[in-house]
GROMACS .gro file of C-alpha atoms in nm:
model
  202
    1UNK     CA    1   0.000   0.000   0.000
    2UNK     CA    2   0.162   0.335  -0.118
    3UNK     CA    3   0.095   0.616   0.205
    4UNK     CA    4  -0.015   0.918   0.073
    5UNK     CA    5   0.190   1.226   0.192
    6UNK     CA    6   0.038   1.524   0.380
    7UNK     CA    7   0.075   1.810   0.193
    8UNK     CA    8   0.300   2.087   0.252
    9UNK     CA    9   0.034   2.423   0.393
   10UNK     CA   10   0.025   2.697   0.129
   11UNK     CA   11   0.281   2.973   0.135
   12UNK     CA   12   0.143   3.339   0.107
   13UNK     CA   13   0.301   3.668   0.056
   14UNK     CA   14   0.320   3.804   0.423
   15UNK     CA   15   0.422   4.140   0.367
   16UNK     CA   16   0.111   4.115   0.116
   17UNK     CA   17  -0.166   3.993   0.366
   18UNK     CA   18  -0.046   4.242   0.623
   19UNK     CA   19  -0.090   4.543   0.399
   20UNK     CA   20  -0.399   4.418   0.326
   21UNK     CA   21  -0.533   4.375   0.691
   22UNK     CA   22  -0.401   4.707   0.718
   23UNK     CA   23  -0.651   4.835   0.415
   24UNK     CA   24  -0.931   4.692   0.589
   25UNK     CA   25  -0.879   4.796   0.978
   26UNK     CA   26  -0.838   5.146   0.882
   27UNK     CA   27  -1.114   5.118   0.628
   28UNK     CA   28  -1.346   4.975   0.867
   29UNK     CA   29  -1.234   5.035   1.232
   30UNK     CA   30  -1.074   4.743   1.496
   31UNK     CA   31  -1.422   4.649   1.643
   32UNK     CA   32  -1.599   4.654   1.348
   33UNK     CA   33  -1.323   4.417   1.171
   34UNK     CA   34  -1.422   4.024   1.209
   35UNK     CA   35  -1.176   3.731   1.126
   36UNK     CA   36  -1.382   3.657   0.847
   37UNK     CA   37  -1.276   3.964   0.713
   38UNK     CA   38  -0.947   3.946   0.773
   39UNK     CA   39  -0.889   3.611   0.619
   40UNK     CA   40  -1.086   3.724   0.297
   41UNK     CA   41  -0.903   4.028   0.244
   42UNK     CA   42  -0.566   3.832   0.333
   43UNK     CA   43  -0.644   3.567   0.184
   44UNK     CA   44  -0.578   3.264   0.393
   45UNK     CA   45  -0.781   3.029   0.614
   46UNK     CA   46  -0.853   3.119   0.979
   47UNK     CA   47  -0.580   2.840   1.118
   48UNK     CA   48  -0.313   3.027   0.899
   49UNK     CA   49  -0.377   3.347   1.047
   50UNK     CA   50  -0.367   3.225   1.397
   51UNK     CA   51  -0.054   3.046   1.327
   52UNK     CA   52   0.095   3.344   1.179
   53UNK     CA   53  -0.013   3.640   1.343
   54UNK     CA   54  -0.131   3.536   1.640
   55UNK     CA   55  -0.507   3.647   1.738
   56UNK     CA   56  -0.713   3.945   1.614
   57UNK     CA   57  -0.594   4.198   1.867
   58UNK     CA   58  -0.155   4.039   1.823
   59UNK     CA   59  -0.214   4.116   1.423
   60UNK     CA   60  -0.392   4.440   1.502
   61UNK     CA   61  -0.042   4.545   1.650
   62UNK     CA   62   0.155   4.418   1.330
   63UNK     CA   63  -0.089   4.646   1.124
   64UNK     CA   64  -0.039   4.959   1.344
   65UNK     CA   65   0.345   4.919   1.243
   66UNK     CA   66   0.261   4.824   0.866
   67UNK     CA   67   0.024   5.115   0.858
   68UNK     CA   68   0.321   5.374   0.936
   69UNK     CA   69   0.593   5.211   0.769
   70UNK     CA   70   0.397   5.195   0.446
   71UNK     CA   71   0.145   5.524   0.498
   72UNK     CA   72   0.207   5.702   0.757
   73UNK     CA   73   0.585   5.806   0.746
   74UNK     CA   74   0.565   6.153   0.599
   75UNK     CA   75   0.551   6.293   0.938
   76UNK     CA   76   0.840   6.120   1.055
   77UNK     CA   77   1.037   6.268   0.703
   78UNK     CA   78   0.928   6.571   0.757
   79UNK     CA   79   1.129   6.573   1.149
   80UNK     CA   80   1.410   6.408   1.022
   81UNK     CA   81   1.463   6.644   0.729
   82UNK     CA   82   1.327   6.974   0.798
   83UNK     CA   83   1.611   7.198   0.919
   84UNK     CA   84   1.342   7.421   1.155
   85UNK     CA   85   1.019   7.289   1.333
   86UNK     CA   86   0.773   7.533   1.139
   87UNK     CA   87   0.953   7.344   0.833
   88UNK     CA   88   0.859   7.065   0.951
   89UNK     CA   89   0.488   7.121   1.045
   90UNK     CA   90   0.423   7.328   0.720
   91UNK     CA   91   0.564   7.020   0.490
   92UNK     CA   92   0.350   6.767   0.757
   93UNK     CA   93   0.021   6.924   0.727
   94UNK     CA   94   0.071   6.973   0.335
   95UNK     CA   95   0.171   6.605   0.289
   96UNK     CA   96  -0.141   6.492   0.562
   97UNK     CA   97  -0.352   6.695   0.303
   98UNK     CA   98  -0.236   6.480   0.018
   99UNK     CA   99  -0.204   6.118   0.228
  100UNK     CA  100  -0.560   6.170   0.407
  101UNK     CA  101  -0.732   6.209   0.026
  102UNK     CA  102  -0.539   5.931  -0.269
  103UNK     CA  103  -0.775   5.757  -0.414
  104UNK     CA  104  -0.785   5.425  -0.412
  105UNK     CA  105  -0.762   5.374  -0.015
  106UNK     CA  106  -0.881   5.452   0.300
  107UNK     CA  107  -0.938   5.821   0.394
  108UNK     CA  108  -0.779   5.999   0.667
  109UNK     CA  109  -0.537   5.844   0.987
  110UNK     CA  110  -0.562   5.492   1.069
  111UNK     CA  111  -0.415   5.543   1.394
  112UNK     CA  112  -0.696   5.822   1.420
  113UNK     CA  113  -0.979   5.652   1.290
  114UNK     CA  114  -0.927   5.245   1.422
  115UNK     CA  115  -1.054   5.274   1.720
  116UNK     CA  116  -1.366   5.441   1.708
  117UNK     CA  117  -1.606   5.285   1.891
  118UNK     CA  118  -1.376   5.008   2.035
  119UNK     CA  119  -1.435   4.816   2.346
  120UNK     CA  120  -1.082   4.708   2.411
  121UNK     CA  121  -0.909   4.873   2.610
  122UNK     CA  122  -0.607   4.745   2.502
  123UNK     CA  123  -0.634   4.867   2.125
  124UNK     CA  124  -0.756   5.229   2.264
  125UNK     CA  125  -0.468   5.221   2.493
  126UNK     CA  126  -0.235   5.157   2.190
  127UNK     CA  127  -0.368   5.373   1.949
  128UNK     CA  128  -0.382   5.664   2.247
  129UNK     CA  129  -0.026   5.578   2.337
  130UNK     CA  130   0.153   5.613   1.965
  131UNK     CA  131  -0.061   5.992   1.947
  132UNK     CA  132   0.047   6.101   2.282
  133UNK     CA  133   0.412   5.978   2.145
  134UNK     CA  134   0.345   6.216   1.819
  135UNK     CA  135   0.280   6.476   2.043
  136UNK     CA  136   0.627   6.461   2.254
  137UNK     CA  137   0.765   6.441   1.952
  138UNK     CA  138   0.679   6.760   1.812
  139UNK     CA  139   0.714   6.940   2.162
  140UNK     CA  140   1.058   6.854   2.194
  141UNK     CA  141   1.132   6.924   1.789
  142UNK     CA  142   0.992   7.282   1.876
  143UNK     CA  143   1.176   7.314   2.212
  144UNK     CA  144   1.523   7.241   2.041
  145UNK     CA  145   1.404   7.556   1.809
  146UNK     CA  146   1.348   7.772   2.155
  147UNK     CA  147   1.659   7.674   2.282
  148UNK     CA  148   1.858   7.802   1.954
  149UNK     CA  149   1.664   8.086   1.889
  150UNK     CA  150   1.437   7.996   1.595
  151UNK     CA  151   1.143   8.076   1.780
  152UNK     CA  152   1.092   8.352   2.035
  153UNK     CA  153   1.168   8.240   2.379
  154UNK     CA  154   0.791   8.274   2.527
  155UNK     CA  155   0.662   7.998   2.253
  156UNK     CA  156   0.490   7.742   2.446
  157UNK     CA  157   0.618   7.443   2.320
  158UNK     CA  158   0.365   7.234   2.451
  159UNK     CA  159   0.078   7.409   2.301
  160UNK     CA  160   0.159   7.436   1.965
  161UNK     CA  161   0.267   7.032   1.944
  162UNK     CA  162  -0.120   7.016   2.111
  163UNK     CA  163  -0.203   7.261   1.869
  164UNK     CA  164  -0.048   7.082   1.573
  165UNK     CA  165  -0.170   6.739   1.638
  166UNK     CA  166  -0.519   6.894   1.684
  167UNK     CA  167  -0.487   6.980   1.364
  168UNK     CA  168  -0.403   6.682   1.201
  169UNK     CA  169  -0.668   6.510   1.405
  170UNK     CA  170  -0.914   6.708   1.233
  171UNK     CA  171  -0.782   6.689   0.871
  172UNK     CA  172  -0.802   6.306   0.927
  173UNK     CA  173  -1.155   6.302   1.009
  174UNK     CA  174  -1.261   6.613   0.685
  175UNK     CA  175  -1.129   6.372   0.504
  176UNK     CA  176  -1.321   6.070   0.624
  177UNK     CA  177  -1.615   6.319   0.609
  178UNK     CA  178  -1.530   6.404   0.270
  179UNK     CA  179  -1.317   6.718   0.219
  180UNK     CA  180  -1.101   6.746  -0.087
  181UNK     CA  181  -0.691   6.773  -0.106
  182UNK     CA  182  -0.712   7.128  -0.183
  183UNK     CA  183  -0.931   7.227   0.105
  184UNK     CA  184  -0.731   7.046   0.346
  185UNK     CA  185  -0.423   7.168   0.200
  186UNK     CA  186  -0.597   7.545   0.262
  187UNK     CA  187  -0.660   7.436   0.635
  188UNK     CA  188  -0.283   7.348   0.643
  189UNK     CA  189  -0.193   7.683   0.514
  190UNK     CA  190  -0.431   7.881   0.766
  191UNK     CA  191  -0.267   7.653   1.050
  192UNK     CA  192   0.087   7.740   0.980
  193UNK     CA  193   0.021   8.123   0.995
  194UNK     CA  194  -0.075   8.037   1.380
  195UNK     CA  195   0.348   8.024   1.421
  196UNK     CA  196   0.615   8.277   1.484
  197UNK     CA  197   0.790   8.347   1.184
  198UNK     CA  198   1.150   8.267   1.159
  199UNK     CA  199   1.423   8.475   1.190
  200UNK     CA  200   1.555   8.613   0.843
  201UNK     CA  201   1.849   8.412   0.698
  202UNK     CA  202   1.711   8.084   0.894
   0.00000   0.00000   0.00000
């Protein structure tokens, strides 16, 4: 009697299925998203998933990395790049404009928009914890312009990062609510007018 061989499981394009997962959490929200989705959109049967992501709320983490590594980087360009922090929050708020509205894909901030009506804490708490992060990050970009004299020494650092962020907070949902490139991109304008100017020369 010949014994048939098991079959070796099907191999899928990770990097594939994740960016898709991605597409369909920020499309449709955490809580809203079911496994049936997820293994539709990715592809591959429920046991595969498990086995290579882990469960919904594990992959939901993968996807919050694979959302800024493949959408969500401009902001981080723009503070590695920009030589002064208005710079760097004029060129952030232009590229949001264009990011929040390409056709073809979700509208708006994932990291804004997952966790809308979510009842896990633990995805809130994530999602809460990477915007709070944002909003260090631009304090201390616009402190280190304080401290060198870019801006004028009663800027409140902390205010305009809150400021900022706000801003982008509110682009993100326009756009899920329907507001075009160029209006957002002539909300970004009015925003940057909120900061000192910079020194001639600069």
């Amino acid at each position: 009697m010949v014994t048939r061989q098991r079959g070796r499981p099907r191999s899928f394009d990770r990097e594939a299925a994740l960016r898709q997962a991605t597409l369909t959490f920020w499309e449709q929200g955490y809580e809203a998203t079911s496994i049936a989705d997820l293994t539709s959109v990715m592809g591959i049967a429920a046991p595969s998933l498990y086995a290579a992501f882990g469960d919904k709320r594990t992959l939901f983490g993968e996807v919050v990395e694979t959302y800024a590594t493949l959408f969500g980087g401009f902001g981080a360009r723009a503070l590695a790049e920009e030589p002064t922090a208005r710079r760097v929050f004029a060129r952030m708020l232009r590229e949001a404009a264009a990011e929040y509205t390409v056709a073809g894909r979700p509208r708006g901030c994932m990291v804004l928009s997952a966790a809308e009506n979510c009842s896990s804490p633990e995805v809130v708490a994530v999602l809460r914890d990477r915007r709070l992060r944002n909003v260090t990050d631009f304090r201390q970009r616009i402190q280190r312009d304080i401290d060198a004299g870019v801006l004028p020494a009663d800027t409140d650092a902390e205010a305009l990062a809150r400021c900022t962020a706000a801003v982008i907070q509110g682009m993100s949902q326009q756009a899920r609510d329907g507001a075009s490139r160029a209006e957002l991109e002539a909300l970004a304008e009015a925003a940057v007018r909120v900061w000192p100017e910079e020194p001639p020369g600069v």
